[in-house]
Every structure is written in C-alpha cells, then in structure tokens.
Tab-separated table of C-alpha atoms in Angstrom:
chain	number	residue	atom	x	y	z
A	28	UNK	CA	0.000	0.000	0.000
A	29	UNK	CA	1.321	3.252	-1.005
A	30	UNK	CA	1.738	6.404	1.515
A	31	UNK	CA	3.265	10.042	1.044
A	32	UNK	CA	6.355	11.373	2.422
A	33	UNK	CA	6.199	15.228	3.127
A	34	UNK	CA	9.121	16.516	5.082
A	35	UNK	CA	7.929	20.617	5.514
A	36	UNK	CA	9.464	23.777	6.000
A	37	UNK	CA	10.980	24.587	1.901
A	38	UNK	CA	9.419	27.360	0.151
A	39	UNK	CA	7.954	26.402	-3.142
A	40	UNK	CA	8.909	27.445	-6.959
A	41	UNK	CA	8.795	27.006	-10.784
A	42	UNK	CA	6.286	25.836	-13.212
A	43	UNK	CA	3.941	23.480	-13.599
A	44	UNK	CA	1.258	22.666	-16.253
A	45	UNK	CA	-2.353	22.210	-14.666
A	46	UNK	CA	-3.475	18.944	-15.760
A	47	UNK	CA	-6.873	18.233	-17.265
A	48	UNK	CA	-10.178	18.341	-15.573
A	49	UNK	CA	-11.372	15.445	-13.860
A	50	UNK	CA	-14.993	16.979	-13.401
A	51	UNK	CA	-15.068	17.670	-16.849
A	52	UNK	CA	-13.873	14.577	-18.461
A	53	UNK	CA	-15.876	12.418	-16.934
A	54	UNK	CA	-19.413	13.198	-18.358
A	55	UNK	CA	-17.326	13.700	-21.304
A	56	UNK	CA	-16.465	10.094	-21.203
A	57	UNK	CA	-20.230	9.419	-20.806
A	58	UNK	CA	-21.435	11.812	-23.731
A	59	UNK	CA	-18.708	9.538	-26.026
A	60	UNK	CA	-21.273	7.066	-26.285
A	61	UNK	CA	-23.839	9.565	-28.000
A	62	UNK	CA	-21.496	9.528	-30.914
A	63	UNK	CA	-20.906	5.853	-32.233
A	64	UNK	CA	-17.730	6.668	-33.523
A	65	UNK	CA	-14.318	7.520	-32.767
A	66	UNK	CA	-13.938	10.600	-30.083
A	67	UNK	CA	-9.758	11.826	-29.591
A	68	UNK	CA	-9.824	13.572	-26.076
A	69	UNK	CA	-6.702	15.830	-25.513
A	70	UNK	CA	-5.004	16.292	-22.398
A	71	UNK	CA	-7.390	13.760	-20.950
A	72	UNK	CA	-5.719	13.075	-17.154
A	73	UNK	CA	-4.702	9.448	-15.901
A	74	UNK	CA	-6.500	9.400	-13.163
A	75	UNK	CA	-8.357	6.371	-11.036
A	76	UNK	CA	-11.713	7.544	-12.002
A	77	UNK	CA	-10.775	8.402	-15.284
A	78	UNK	CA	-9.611	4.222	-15.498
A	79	UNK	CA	-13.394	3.254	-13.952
A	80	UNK	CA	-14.918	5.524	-16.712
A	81	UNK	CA	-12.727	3.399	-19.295
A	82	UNK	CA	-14.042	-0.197	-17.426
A	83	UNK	CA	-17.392	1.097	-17.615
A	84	UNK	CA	-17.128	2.148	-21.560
A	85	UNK	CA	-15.434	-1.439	-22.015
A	86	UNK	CA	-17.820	-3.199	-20.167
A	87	UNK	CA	-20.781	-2.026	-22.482
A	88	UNK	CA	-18.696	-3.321	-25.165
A	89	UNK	CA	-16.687	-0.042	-26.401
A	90	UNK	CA	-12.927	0.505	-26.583
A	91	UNK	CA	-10.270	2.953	-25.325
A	92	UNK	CA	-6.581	2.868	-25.436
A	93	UNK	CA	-4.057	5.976	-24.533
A	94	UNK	CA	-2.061	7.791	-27.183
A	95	UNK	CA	0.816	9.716	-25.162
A	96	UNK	CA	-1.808	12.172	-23.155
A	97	UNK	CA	-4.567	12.177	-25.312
A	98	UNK	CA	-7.270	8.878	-24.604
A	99	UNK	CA	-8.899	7.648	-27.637
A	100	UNK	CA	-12.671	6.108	-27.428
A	101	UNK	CA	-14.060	4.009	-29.886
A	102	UNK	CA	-17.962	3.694	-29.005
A	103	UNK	CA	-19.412	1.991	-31.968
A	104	UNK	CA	-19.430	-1.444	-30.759
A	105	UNK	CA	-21.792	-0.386	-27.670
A	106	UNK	CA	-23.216	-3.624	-27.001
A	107	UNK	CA	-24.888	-3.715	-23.642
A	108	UNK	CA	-27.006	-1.496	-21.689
A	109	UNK	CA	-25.994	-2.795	-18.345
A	110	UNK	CA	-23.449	-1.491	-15.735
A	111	UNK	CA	-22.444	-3.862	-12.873
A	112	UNK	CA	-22.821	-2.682	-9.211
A	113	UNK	CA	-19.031	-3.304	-9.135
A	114	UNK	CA	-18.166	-0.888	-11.391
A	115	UNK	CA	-20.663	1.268	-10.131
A	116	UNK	CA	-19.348	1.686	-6.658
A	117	UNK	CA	-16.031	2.863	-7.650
A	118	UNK	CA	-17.043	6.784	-8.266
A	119	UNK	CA	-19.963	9.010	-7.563
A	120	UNK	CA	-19.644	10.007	-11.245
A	121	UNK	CA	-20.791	6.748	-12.782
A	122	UNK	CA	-24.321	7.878	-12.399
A	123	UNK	CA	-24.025	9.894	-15.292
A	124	UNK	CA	-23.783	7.081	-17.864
A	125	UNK	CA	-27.360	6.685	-17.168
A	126	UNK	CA	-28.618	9.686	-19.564
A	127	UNK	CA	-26.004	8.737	-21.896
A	128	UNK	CA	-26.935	4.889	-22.230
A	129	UNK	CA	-30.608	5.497	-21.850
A	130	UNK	CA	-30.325	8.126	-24.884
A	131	UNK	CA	-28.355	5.363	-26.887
A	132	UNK	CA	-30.051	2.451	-26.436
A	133	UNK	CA	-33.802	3.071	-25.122
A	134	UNK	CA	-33.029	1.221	-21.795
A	135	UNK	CA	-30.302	0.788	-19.061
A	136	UNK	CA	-29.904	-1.434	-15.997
A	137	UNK	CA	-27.135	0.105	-13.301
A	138	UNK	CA	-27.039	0.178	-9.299
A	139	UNK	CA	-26.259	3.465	-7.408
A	140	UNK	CA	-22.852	5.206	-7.926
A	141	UNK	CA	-19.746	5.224	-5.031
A	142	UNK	CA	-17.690	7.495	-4.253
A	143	UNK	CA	-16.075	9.608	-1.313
A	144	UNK	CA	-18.344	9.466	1.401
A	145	UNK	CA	-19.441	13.064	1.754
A	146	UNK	CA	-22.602	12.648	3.147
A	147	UNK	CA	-26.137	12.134	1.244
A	148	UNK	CA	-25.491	12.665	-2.669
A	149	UNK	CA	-29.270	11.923	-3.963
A	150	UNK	CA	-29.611	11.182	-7.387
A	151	UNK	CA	-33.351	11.611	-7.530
A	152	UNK	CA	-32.934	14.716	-9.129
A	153	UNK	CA	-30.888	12.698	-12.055
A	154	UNK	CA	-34.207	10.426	-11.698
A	155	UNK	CA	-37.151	12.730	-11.603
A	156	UNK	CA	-36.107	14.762	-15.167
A	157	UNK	CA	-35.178	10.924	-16.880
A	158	UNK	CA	-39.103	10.850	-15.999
A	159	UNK	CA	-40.290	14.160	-16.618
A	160	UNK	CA	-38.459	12.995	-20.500
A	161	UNK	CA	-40.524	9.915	-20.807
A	162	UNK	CA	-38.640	7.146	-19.224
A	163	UNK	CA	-39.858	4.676	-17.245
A	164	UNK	CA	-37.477	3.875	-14.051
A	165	UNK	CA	-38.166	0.875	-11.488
A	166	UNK	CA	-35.863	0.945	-8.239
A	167	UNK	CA	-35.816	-2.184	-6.966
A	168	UNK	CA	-32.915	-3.589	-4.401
A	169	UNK	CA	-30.485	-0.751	-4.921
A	170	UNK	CA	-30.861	-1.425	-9.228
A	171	UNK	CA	-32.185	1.143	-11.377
A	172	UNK	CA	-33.881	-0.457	-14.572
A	173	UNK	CA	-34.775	2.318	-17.295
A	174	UNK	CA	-36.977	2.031	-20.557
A	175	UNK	CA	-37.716	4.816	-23.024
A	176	UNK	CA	-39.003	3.935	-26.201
A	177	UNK	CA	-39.052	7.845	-27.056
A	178	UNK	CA	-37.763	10.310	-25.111
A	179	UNK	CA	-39.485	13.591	-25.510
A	180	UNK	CA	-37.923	17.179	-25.390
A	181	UNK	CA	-39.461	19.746	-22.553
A	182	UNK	CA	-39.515	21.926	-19.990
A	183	UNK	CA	-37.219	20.977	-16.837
A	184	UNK	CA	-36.891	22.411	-14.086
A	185	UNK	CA	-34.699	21.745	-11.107
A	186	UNK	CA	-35.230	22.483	-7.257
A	187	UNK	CA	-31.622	22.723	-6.738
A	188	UNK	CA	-28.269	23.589	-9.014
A	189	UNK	CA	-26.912	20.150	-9.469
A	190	UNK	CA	-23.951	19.443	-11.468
A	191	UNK	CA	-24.522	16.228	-11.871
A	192	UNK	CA	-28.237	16.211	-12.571
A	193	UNK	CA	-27.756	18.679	-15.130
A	194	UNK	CA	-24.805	17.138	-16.762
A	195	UNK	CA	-26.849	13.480	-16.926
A	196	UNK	CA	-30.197	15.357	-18.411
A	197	UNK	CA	-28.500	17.271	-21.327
A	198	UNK	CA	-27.178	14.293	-22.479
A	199	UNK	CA	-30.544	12.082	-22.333
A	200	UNK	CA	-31.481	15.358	-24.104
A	201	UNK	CA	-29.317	15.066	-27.026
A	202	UNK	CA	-30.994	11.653	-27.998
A	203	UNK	CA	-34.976	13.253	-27.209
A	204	UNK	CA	-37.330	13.957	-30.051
A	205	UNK	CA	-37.466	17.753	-29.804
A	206	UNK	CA	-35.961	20.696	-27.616
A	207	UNK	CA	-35.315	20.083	-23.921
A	208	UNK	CA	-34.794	23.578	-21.618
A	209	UNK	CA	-33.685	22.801	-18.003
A	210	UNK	CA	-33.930	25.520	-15.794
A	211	UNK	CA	-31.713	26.034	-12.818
A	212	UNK	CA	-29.221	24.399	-14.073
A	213	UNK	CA	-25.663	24.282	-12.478
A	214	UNK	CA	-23.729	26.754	-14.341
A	215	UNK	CA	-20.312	25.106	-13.811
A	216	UNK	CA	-17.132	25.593	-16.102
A	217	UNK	CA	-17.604	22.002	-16.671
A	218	UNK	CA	-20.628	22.609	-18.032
A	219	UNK	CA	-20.001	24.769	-20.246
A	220	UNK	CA	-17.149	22.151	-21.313
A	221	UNK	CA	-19.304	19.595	-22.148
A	222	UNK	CA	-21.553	21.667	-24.150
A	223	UNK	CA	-18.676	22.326	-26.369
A	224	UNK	CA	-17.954	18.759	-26.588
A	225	UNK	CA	-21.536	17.766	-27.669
A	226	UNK	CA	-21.816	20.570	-30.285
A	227	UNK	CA	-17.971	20.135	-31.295
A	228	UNK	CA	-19.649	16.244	-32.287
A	229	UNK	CA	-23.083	18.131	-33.767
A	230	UNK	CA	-25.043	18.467	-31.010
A	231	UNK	CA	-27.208	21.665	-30.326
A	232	UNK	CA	-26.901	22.795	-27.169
A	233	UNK	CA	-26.851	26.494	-25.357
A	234	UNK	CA	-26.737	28.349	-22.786
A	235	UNK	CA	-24.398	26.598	-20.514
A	236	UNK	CA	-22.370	28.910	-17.529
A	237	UNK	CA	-25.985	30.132	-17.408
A	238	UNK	CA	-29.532	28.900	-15.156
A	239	UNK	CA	-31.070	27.537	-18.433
A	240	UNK	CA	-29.396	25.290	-20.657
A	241	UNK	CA	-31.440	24.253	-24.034
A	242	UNK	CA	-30.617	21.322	-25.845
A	243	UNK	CA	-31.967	20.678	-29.561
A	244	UNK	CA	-32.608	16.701	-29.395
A	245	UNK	CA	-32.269	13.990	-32.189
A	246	UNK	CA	-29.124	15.318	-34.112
A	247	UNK	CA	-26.804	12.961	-35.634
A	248	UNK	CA	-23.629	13.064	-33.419
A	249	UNK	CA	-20.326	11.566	-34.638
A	250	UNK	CA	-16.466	11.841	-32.746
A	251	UNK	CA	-13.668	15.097	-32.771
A	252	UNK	CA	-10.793	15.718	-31.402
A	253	UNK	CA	-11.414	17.819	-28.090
A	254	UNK	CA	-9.003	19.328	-25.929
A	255	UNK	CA	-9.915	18.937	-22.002
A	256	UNK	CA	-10.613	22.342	-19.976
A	257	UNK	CA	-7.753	22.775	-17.019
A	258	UNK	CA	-8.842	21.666	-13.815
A	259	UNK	CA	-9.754	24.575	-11.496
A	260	UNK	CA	-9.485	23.007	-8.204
A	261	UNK	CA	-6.150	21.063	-8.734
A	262	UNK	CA	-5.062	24.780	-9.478
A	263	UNK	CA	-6.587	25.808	-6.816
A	264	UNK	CA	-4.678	23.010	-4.429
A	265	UNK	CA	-1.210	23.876	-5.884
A	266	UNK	CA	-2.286	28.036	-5.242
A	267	UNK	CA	-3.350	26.928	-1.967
A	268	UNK	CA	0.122	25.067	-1.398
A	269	UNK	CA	2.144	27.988	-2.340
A	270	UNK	CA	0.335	29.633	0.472
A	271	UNK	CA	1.049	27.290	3.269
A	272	UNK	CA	4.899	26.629	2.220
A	273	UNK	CA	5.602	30.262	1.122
A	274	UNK	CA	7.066	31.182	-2.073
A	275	UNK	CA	6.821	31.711	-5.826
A	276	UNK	CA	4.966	29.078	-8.430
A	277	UNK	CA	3.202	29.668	-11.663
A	278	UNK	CA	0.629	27.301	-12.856
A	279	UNK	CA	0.201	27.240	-16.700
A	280	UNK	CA	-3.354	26.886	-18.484
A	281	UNK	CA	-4.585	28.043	-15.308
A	282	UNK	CA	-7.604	30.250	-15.157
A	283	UNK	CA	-8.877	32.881	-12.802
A	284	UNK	CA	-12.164	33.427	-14.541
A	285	UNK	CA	-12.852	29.933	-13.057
A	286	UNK	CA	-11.094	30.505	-9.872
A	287	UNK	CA	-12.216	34.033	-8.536
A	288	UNK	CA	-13.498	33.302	-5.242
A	289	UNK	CA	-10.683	31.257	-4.115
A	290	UNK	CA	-8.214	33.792	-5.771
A	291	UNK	CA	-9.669	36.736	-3.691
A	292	UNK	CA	-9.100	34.503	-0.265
A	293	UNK	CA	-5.702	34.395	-1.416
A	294	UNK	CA	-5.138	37.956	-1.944
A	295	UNK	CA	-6.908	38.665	1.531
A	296	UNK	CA	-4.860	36.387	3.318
A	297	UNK	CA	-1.679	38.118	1.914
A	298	UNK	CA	-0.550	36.309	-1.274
A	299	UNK	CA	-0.050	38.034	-4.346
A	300	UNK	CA	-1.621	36.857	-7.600
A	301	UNK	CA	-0.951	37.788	-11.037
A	302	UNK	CA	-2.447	36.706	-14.310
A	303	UNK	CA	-1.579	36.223	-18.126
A	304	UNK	CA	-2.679	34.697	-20.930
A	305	UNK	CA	-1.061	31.676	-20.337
A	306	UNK	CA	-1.654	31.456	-16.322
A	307	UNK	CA	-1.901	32.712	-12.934
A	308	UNK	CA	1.777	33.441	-10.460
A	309	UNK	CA	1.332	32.627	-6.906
A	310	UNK	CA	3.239	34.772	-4.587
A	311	UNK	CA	3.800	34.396	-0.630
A	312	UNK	CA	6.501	35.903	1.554
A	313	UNK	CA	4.721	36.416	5.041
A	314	UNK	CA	2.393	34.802	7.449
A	315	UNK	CA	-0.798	34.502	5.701
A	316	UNK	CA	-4.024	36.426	7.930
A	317	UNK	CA	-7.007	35.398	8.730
A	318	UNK	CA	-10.193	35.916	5.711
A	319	UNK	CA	-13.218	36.713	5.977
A	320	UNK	CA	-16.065	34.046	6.192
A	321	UNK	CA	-15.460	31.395	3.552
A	322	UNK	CA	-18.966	30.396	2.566
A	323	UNK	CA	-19.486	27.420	-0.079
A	324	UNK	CA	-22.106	27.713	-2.563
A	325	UNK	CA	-23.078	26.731	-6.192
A	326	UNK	CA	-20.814	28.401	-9.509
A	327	UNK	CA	-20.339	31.225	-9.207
A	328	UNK	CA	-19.890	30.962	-5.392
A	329	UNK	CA	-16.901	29.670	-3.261
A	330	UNK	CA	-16.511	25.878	-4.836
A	331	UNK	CA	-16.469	22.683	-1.998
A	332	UNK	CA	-13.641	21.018	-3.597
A	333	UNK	CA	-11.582	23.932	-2.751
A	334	UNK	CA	-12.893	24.352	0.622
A	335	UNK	CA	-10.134	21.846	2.467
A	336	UNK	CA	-7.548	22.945	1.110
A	337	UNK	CA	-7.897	26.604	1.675
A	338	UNK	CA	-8.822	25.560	5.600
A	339	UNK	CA	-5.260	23.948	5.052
A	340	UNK	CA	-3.392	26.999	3.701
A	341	UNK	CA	-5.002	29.177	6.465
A	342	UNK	CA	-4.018	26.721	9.206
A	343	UNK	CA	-1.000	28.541	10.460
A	344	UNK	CA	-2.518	32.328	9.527
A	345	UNK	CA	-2.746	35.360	11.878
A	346	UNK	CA	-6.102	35.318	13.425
A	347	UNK	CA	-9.614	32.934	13.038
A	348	UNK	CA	-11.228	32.362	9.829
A	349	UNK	CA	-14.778	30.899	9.954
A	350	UNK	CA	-15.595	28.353	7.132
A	351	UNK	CA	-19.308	27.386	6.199
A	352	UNK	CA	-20.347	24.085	4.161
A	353	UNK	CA	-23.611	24.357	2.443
A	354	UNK	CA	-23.166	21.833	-0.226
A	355	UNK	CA	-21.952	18.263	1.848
A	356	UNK	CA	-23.166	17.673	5.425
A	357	UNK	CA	-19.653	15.350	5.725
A	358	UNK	CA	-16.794	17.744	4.076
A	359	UNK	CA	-14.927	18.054	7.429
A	360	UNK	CA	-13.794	14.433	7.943
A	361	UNK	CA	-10.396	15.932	7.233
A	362	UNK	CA	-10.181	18.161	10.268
A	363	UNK	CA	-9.428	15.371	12.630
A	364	UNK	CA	-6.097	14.735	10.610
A	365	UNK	CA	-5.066	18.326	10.273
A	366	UNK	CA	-5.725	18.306	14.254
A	367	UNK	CA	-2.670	15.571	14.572
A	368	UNK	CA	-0.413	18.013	13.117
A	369	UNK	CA	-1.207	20.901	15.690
A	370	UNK	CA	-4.147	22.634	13.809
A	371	UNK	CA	-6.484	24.532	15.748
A	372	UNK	CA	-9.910	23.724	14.735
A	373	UNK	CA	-13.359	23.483	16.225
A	374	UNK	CA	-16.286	21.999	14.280
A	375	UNK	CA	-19.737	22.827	15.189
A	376	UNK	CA	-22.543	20.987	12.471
A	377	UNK	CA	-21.290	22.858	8.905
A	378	UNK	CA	-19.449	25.427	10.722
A	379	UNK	CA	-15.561	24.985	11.080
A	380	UNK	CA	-13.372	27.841	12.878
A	381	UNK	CA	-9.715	27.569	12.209
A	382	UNK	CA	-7.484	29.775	14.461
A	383	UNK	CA	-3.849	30.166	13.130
A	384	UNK	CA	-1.274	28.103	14.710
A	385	UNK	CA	2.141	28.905	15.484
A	386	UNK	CA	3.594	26.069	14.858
A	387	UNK	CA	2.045	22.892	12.692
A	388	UNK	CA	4.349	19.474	12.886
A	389	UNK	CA	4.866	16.558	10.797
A	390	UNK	CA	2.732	13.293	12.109
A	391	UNK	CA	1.122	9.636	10.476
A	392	UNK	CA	-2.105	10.932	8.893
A	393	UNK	CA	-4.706	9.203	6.625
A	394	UNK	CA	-6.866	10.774	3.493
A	395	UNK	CA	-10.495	10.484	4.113
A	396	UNK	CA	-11.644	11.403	0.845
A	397	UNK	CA	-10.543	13.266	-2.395
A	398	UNK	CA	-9.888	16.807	-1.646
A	399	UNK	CA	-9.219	16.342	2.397
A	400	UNK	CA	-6.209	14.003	0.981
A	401	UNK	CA	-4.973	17.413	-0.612
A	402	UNK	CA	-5.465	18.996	2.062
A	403	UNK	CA	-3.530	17.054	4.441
A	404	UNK	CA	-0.311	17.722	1.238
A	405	UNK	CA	-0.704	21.328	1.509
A	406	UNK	CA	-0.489	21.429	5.286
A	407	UNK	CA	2.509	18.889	5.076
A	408	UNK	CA	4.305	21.516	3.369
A	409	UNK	CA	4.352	24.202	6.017
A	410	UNK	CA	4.686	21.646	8.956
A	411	UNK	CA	7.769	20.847	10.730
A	412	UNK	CA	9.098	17.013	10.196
A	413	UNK	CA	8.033	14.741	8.465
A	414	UNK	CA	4.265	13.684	7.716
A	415	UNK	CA	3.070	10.309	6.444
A	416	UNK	CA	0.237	10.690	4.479
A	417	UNK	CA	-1.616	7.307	4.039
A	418	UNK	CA	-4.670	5.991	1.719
A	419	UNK	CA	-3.803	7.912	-1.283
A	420	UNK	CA	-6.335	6.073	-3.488
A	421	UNK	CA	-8.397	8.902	-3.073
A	422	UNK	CA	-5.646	11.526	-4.459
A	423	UNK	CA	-5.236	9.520	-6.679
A	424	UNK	CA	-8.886	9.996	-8.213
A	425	UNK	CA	-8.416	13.130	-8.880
A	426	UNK	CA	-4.807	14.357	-8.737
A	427	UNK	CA	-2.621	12.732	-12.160
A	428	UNK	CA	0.589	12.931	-9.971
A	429	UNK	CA	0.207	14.726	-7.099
A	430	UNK	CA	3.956	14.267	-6.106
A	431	UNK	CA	5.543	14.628	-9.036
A	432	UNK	CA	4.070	18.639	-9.600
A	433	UNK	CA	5.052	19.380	-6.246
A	434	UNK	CA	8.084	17.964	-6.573
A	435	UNK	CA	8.741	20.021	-9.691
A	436	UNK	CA	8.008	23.294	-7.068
A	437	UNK	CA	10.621	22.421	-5.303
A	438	UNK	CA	8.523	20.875	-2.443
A	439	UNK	CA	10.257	17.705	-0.759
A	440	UNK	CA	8.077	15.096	-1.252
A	441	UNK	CA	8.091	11.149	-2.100
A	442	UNK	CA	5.325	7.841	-2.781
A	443	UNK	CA	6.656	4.713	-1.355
A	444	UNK	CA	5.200	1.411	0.014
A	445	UNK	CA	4.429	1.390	3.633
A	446	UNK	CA	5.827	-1.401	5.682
A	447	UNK	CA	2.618	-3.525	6.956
C-alpha cells in the first residue's frame, strides 16, 4: 500500500502545467457514447476515475486505449445497456452514464454510484427529469432499470443547481425527439465544457455557464478531437500550497475566470496573484491572515472542492477564519487529521473555525476522501518534520501525480510502500 512522504518547511517554486479536468472529463467520457464513432480527447488526465470511466465504456462493449496524453474512445461497438454494481461503486460520477446509455439504447440497468463518502449525494434529481423525459425507471434492491421507447424534449426544471443532474439530463437530451430547456441548471465551467464537446460532435446545445441550458434533441452526433478544460481546483490546491509553504509558483493553463473566489481569499490572506494569458503566479513571503467568512455555494460561489484545502493553507494564519459548508453535510472528515499536526480547529454541524497556529508538525495521517487528501499535502508543506500521508487512493482519483508537480516546485516530497 502506497503512503506520502512530506518533510515541511521549503518554500515552493517554478512551473507546472495544470493537468486536465477530472470533473469535466468524466461526463465527457459518458457523452462519447452519444457519438458511435471515434472521439480523440486531448489532455485527458490518468487518473483512477478516469480508469473506472474506461471499465465502464469497455464493459458495455466499447474501446479505449491511450495515445501519449490524449485517450482515444471508440464507441461503436456499444453492445450492452448494463453497468455492474461493481463498477458502479467505484465513483460518484458513474451515475451519469445513465442519460447517456438510456439516450443510446432506449433502456439501461445500473445500481447506485460510489464514491467519497461526503454525506447524502441523492440522485433523484438525475431520476425525476429521466421521468419528466418519458422514461420509465423501477428501483428495486439498490438497481435502477430504465426504458424509453421515445424520449421527448421539454420543460425541466430543477429544485436545486446540481452538477450532476444537469450534466446526466442534457445528455438524455441530445438523444430526445425535440428541444429540452432545463432551468436552474448548475452553471459550472464544466458545463459549459461539455456543451462544447456535444456541439464540437453536432449536437445543439446552449446556454451553458448560465440557469437555463437548451438542448436541440435527435441530431446525428459523430467523434472530434477535443481538448480537455484545465482543472480549477487542482489549481486551486497547488495556489493553496504555495500559500502554506511560502514562495513563488506559476501554474500554466490556469484560469482565474474559473477561480475568482478562491483567488480573492488568497489575496486577503496576503498572497499576491498575477495573471496572463497563459496562467496565474502565486506569490507568498509572510504569514498569511485570517479571511473573511469562507462560505461554499453553487458556480459562481466559493466551490467545496476547494474548501479543504484553503482551511489547510489558512491553518497557520494570523487570526480565526470561519468556514461554512452548504453543499456536503460530511466535508470536514479531514479536520481530525489536520488536528494531529497541531491545527487549531473546532467543528460545530457545517461550521468549522480555524485559528492560526504557530507552529504545525509533521505526524502519520490518513486521506479520508478526495480533496481532504490534498489537504492534508498542503499542510505537510508548512509543517515541521516529516508527515506520512496514508490511503492515497483517493488523491489519486483526482490528482494525475500529485507528487511529481510538487516535486517540480521544489517541495520535498516522495510515494513509497508502507511497511505492513
């Protein structure tokens, strides 16, 4: 079993390239199967869900291979309509096959997705606009069996902003007869990077990085080459880190547009940021202060995945910063960890007050999910010592090489097999 080696106290620098979006390539994976042909994605990460999107594609008889960084899909064999429960539990993402199949082939039999345990991720949302389209959905035992002869195009409208749920309708969409409209829907960067996907392979879609997406349904789709959007919150994790250790990094494709809230944290705690055409600079000389409430909240507001690793940055800051989760009633499972190395934080139901710490020091320390596994690498890098970081199979879901880019910053950092 692999672990992480952090020994603290260097300042980071240098480049690094932000790798592809794992939020985004993932219903982009799904939508694939809307073309029946040959799809070339560019810059496409290796990552552990990206390899349980490529099972499930294989599984319903597709294929997809790697050419250097780009991952090549082949999805005119599509031969089944069923996903197994196994390969359903490995992400929270494989839910959104289920627009995708059910568009493709008029039916589909999965179980409910995995994932990090955050708390209660409903898909009834996902559920209730399949139906409001025309399908026909039986829950039985944990299995979702789906039938739609015809999908019909209409009005949708959601009671909440979720990604997910928006991502999964606009592709049953693209295989409805007529035009679809959901309203309230998430307005995401990686929406608006699927849309551009789906029209890049004919689709007609609008409207996405807005509340109402339209989608024209029943065009012919076939493959393209597509280049993958950067991923915002692994920039956000390596601005985050240059916080905590101190320093000077820039992070190339990276993109403040998609980044503002967490970008004006990092200004208020001290850290200077600078952007070009090409990237955002991350600078930190001083003890980072205290910000003002950190509130999480649907695109455009201050993104979850981001939350942990900001509380990280901030754990050795001048003053108290209160943090609010609105989005998962579980996103602090990390705090107990960061507590082993000295932070000061007290939890109280989604609230989370983090009072700057003199002094943070290296100890054993396990992820408990995705982004608190960052979290525990950014505070690594300003303790003192060395910190152990083990269960990295949840980095490693969403981070290509989480090591090797801060390596490449100069941070000291290593994987290697823990003795058992």
């Amino acid at each position: 079993m692999s672990q992480l080696l952090v020994r603290g106290g260097r300042s980071l620098t240098g480049e690094v390239a932000v790798q592809g979006a794992k939020n985004s390539v993932l219903p982009i994976l799904a939508a694939t199967l809307l073309t029946g042909g040959q799809v070339e994605l560019r810059g496409c990460p290796r990552l552990r869900d990206v390899d349980a999107s490529i099972r499930i594609l294989k599984a319903l008889g597709c294929g997809a291979h790697w050419e250097g960084d780009s991952l090549l899909a082949d999805t005119a064999g599509l031969n089944s309509c069923t996903v197994s429960d196994i390969l359903m539990r490995e992400m929270r993402s494989s839910a959104i096959f289920l627009g995708a199949v059910l568009a493709r082939c008029g039916e589909a039999k999965m179980s409910y997705p995995g994932g990090c345990e955050l708390g209660p991720r409903p898909i009834d949302l996902h559920l209730a606009g399949l139906r409001d389209l025309g399908a026909e959905i039986q829950d039985s035992g944990g299995v979702l069996r789906c039938k739609a002869s015809c999908l019909r195009g209409r009005e949708l409208i959601l009671s909440l902003p979720s990604v997910g749920a928006t991502e999964n309708l606009m592709l049953a969409a693209c295989g409805a007869e007529g035009v679809t409209t959901i309203s309230n829907a998430a307005r995401e960067p990686e929406i608006v990077d699927l849309q551009e996907f789906l029209n890049a392979c004919g689709a007609g879609v609008s409207g996405a990085g807005t509340s109402t997406v339209t989608i024209e349904g029943r065009r012919p789709l076939h493959g393209c080459a597509y280049q993958i959007m950067p991923d915002r919150i692994v920039a956000a994790t390596y601005l985050c880190a240059a916080a905590s250790a101190g320093g000077e990094i820039y992070l190339r494709n990276a993109r403040e547009g998609q980044l503002a809230t967490v970008a004006a944290a990092l200004r208020e705690a001290g850290c200077a940021i600078r952007t070009d055409q090409k990237g955002m600079r991350c600078i930190c000389r001083e003890r980072l202060r205290s910000v003002r409430p950190v509130r999480t909240a649907p695109y455009p507001g201050f993104p979850t995945d981001a939350q942990a690793v900001l509380m990280a940055a901030l754990l050795r800051s001048r003053g108290a910063t209160v943090f609010e989760e609105t989005i998962f009633e579980n996103r602090y499972r990390h705090v107990d960890e960061l507590v082993r190395m000295g932070a000061d934080i007290r939890v109280m139901g989604r609230v989370a007050v983090v009072t700057g710490a003199e002094v943070l020091h290296g100890a054993p320390v396990r992820c408990t999910d995705l982004r608190g596994g960052a979290a525990l690498c950014v505070a690594a890098l300003a303790a003192e010592g060395e910190t152990s970081i083990a269960e990295i199979g949840h980095i490693d879901r969403g981070y290509e090489c989480i090591e090797r880019d801060l390596k490449t910053l100069g941070a000291e950092i290593a994987r290697t097999e823990m003795e058992i």
